[in-house]
Short mmCIF file of C-alpha atoms in Angstrom, two decimals:
data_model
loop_
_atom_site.label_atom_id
_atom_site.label_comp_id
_atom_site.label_asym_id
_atom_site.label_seq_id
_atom_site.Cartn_x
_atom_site.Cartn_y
_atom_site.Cartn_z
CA UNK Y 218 3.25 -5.53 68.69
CA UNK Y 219 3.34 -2.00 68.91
CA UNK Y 220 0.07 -0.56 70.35
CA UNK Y 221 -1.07 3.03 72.50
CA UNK Y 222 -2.94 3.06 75.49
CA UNK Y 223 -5.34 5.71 76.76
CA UNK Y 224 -7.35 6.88 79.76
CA UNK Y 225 -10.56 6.42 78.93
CA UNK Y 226 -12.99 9.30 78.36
CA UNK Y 227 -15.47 11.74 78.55
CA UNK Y 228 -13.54 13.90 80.92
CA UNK Y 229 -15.17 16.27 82.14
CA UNK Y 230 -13.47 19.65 84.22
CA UNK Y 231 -14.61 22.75 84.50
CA UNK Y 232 -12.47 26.01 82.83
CA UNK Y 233 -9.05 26.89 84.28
CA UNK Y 234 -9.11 23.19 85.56
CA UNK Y 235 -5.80 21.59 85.10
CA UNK Y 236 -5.76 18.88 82.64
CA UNK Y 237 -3.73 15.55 82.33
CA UNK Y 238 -4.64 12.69 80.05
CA UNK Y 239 -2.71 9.49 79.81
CA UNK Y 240 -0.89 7.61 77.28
CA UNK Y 241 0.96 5.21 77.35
CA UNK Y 242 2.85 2.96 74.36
CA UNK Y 243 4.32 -0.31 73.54
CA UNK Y 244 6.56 -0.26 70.34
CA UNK Y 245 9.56 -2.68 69.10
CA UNK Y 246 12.21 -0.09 68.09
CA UNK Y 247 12.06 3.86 69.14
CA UNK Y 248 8.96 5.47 67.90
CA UNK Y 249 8.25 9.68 67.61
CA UNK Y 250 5.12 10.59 69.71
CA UNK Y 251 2.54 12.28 69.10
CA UNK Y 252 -0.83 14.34 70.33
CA UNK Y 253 -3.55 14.84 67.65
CA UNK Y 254 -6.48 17.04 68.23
CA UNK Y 255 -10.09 16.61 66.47
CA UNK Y 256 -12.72 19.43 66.85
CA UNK Y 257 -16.59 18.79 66.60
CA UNK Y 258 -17.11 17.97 63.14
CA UNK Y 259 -13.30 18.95 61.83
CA UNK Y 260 -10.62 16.20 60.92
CA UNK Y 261 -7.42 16.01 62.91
CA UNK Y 262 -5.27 18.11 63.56
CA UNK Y 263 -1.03 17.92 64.60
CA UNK Y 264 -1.15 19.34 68.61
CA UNK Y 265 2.55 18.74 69.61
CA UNK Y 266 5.15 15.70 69.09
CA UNK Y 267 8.11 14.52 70.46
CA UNK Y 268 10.91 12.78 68.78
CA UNK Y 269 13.39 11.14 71.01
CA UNK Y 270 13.34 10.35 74.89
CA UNK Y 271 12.99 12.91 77.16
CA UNK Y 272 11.79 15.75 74.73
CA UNK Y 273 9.03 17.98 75.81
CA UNK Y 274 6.45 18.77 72.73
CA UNK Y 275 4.20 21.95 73.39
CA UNK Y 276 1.71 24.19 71.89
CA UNK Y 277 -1.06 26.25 72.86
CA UNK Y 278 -0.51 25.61 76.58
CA UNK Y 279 -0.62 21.63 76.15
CA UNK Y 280 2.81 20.03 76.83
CA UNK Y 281 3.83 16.74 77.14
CA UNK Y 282 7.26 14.66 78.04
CA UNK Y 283 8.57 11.91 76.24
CA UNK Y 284 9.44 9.09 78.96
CA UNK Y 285 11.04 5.98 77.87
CA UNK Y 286 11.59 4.50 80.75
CA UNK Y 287 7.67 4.96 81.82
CA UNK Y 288 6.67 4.49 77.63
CA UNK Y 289 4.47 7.68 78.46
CA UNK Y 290 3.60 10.54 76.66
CA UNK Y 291 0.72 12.13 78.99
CA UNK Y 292 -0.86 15.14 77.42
CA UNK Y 293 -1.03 18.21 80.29
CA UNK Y 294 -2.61 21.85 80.16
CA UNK Y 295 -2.24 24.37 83.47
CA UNK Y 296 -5.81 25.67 83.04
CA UNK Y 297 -8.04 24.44 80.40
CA UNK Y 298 -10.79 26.68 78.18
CA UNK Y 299 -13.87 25.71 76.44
CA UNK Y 300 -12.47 26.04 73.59
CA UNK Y 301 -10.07 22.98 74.23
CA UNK Y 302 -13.38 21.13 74.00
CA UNK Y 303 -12.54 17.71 71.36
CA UNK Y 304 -11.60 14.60 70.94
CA UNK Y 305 -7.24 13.82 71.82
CA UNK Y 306 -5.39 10.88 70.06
CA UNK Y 307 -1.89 9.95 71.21
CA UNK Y 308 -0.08 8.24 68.16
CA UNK Y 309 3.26 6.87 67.51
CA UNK Y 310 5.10 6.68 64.56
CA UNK Y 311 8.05 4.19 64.01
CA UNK Y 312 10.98 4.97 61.45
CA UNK Y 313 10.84 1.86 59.66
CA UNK Y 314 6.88 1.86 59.14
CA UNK Y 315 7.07 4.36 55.70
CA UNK Y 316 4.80 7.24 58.33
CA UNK Y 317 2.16 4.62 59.21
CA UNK Y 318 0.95 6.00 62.61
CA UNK Y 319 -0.92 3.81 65.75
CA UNK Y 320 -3.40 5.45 67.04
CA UNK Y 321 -4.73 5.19 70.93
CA UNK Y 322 -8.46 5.25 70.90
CA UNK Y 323 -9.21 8.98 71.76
CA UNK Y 324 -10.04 10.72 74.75
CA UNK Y 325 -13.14 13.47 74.98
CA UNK Y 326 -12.88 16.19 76.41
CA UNK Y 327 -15.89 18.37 77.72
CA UNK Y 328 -14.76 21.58 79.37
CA UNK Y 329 -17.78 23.68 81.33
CA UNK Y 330 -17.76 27.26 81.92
CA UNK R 155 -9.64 26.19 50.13
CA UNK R 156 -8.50 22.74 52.91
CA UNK R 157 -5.07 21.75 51.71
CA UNK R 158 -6.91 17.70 51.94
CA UNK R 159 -10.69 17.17 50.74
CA UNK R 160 -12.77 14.88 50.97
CA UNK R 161 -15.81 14.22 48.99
CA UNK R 162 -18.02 13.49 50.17
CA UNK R 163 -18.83 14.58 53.76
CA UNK R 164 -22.04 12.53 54.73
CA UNK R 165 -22.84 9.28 52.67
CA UNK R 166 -25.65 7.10 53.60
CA UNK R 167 -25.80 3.41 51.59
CA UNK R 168 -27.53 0.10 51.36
CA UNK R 169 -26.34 -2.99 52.53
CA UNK R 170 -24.36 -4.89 48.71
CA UNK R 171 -23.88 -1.00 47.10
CA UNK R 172 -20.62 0.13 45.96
CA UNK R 173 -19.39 3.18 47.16
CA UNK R 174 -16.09 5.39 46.59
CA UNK R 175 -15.03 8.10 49.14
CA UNK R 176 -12.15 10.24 47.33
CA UNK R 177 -9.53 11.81 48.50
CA UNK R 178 -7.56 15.10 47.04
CA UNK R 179 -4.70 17.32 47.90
CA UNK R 180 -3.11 20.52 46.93
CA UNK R 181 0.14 19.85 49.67
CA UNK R 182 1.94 18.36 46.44
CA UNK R 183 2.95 15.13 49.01
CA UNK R 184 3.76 11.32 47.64
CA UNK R 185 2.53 9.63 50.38
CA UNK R 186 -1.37 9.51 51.43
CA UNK R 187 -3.58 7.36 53.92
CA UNK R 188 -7.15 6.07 54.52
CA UNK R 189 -7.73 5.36 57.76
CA UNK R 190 -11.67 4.97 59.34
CA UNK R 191 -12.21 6.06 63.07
CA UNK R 192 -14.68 4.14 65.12
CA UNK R 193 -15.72 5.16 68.82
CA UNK R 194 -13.49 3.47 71.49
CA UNK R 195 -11.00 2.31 68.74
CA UNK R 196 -9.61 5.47 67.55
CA UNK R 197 -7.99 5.27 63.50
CA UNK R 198 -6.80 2.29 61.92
CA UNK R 199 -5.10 2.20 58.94
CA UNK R 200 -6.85 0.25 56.15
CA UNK R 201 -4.31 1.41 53.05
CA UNK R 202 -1.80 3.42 52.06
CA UNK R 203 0.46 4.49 49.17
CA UNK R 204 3.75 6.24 48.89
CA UNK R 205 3.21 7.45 45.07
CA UNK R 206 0.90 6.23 42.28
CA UNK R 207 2.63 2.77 41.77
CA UNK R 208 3.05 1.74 44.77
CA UNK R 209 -0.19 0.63 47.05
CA UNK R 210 -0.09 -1.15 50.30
CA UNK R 211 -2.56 -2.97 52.65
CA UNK R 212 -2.53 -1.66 56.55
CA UNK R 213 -4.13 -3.29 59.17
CA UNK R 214 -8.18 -3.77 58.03
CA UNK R 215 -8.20 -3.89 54.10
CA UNK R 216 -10.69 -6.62 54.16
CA UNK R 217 -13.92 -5.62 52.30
CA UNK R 218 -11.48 -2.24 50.95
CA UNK R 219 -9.86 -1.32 47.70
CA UNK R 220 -7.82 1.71 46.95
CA UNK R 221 -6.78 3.51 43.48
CA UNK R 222 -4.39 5.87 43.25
CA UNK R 223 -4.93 8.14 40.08
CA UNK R 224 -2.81 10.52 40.44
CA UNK R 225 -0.14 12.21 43.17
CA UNK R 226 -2.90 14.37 44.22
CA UNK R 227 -6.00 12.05 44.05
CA UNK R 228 -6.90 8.72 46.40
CA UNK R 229 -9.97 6.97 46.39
CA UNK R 230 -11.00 4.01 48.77
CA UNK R 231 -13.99 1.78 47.55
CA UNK R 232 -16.35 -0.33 49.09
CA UNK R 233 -17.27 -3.26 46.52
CA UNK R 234 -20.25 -4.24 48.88
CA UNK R 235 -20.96 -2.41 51.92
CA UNK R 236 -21.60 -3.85 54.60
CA UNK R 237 -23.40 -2.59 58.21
CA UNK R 238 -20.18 -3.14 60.15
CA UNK R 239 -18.20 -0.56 57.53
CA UNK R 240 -20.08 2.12 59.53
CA UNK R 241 -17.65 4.54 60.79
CA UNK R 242 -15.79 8.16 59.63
CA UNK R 243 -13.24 7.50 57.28
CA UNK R 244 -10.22 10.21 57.25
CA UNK R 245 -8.03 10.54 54.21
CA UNK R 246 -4.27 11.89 55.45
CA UNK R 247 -0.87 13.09 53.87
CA UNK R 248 2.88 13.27 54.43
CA UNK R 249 5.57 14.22 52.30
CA UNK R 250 7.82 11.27 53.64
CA UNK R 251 7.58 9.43 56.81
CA UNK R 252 9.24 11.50 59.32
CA UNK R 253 7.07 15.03 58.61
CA UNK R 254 3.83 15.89 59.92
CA UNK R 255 0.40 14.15 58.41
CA UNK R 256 -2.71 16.43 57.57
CA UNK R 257 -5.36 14.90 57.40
CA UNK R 258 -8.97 16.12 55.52
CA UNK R 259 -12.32 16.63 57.35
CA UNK R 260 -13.54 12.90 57.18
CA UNK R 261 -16.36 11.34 55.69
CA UNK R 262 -19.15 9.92 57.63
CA UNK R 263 -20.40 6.63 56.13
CA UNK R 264 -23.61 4.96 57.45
CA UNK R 265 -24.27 1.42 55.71
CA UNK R 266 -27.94 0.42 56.57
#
């Protein structure tokens, strides 16, 4: 079936630490990825995506690289703020599906000053 | 004014009530989600409809039912809550299947 996979949380690093957090999928068929961002108390919110094999989504300092031949799409920040305090979902989305997306199970993030 | 709404925010409900969560949106899209969060599980899909006549079951409908009213409006009822229906429900959008889903601010449910 087609399922993501991620590291579990709280992580926990203090600011301008660098930031990775894993994800990893299993799909039948070639899914878009995807990094969703939820903010105390906000719903979710699009952080980057990446539609085909090796594409690199980015946005506000987060990138991450669409590997096929790993099924990973880790999420990765240089130096991280407080403000990047939240919960992160990787998600896929396959074509045939009608926009259904999988969702890994979160990962929450606690940045300290 | 959020572009998805939910209504409402915090519900609190006995075990056997009925309860609707609704859902409404101002992005003018045909296609709209429920989904509920729970911690360590992230969202699952429970329904979802790509316009007003056309309603499908995701992956936990059990205990759920959906009406569509209109393109703009989606509610998801609970015919008798139940403790283990706990958990922050998230109403989401997408104009077709390949664009980006927004989703509203959630609505946390506590069945006691």
């Amino acid at each position: 079936g087609n399922s993501v996979t991620q590291m579990e949380g709280p992580v926990t690093l203090s600011e301008e630490a660098f930031l990775t957090i894993n994800c990893t999928y299993t799909a039948t068929g070639y899914p878009s990825l995807f990094w969703y961002v939820q903010y105390p108390g906000e719903g979710l919110q699009l952080l980057l995506k990446a539609t085909k094999a090796d594409d690199k989504g980015s946005n506000k300092g987060f990138e991450a690289t669409y590997r096929k031949e790993t099924t990973s799409f880790h999420l990765e920040k240089g130096s991280v703020q407080v403000s990047d305090s939240a919960v992160y979902f990787c998600a896929l989305r396959l074509s045939n599906q009608g926009g259904k997306l999988i969702f890994g199970q979160g990962t929450e993030l606690s940045v300290k000053p | 004014d959020a572009d998805v709404t939910q209504t409402p925010r915090n519900r609190i409900t006995k075990t056997g009530k009925r309860i609707m969560l609704e859902c409404s949106q101002t992005k003018g899209h045909d296609r709209m989600y429920w989904y509920r969060q729970d911690p360590g599980l992230g969202l699952r899909l429970i329904y979802y409809s790509f316009d007003v006549k056309d309603i499908n079951k995701g992956e936990i409908s059990d205990g759920y039912s959906v009406s569509r009213q209109a393109q703009a409006k989606f509610s998801l009822s609970l015919e008798s809550a139940i403790p283990n229906q706990t958990a922050l429900y998230f109403c989401a959008t997408s104009e077709t299947q390949n664009t980006e889903a927004f989703f509203g601010q959630g609505t946390r449910l506590t069945v006691v």
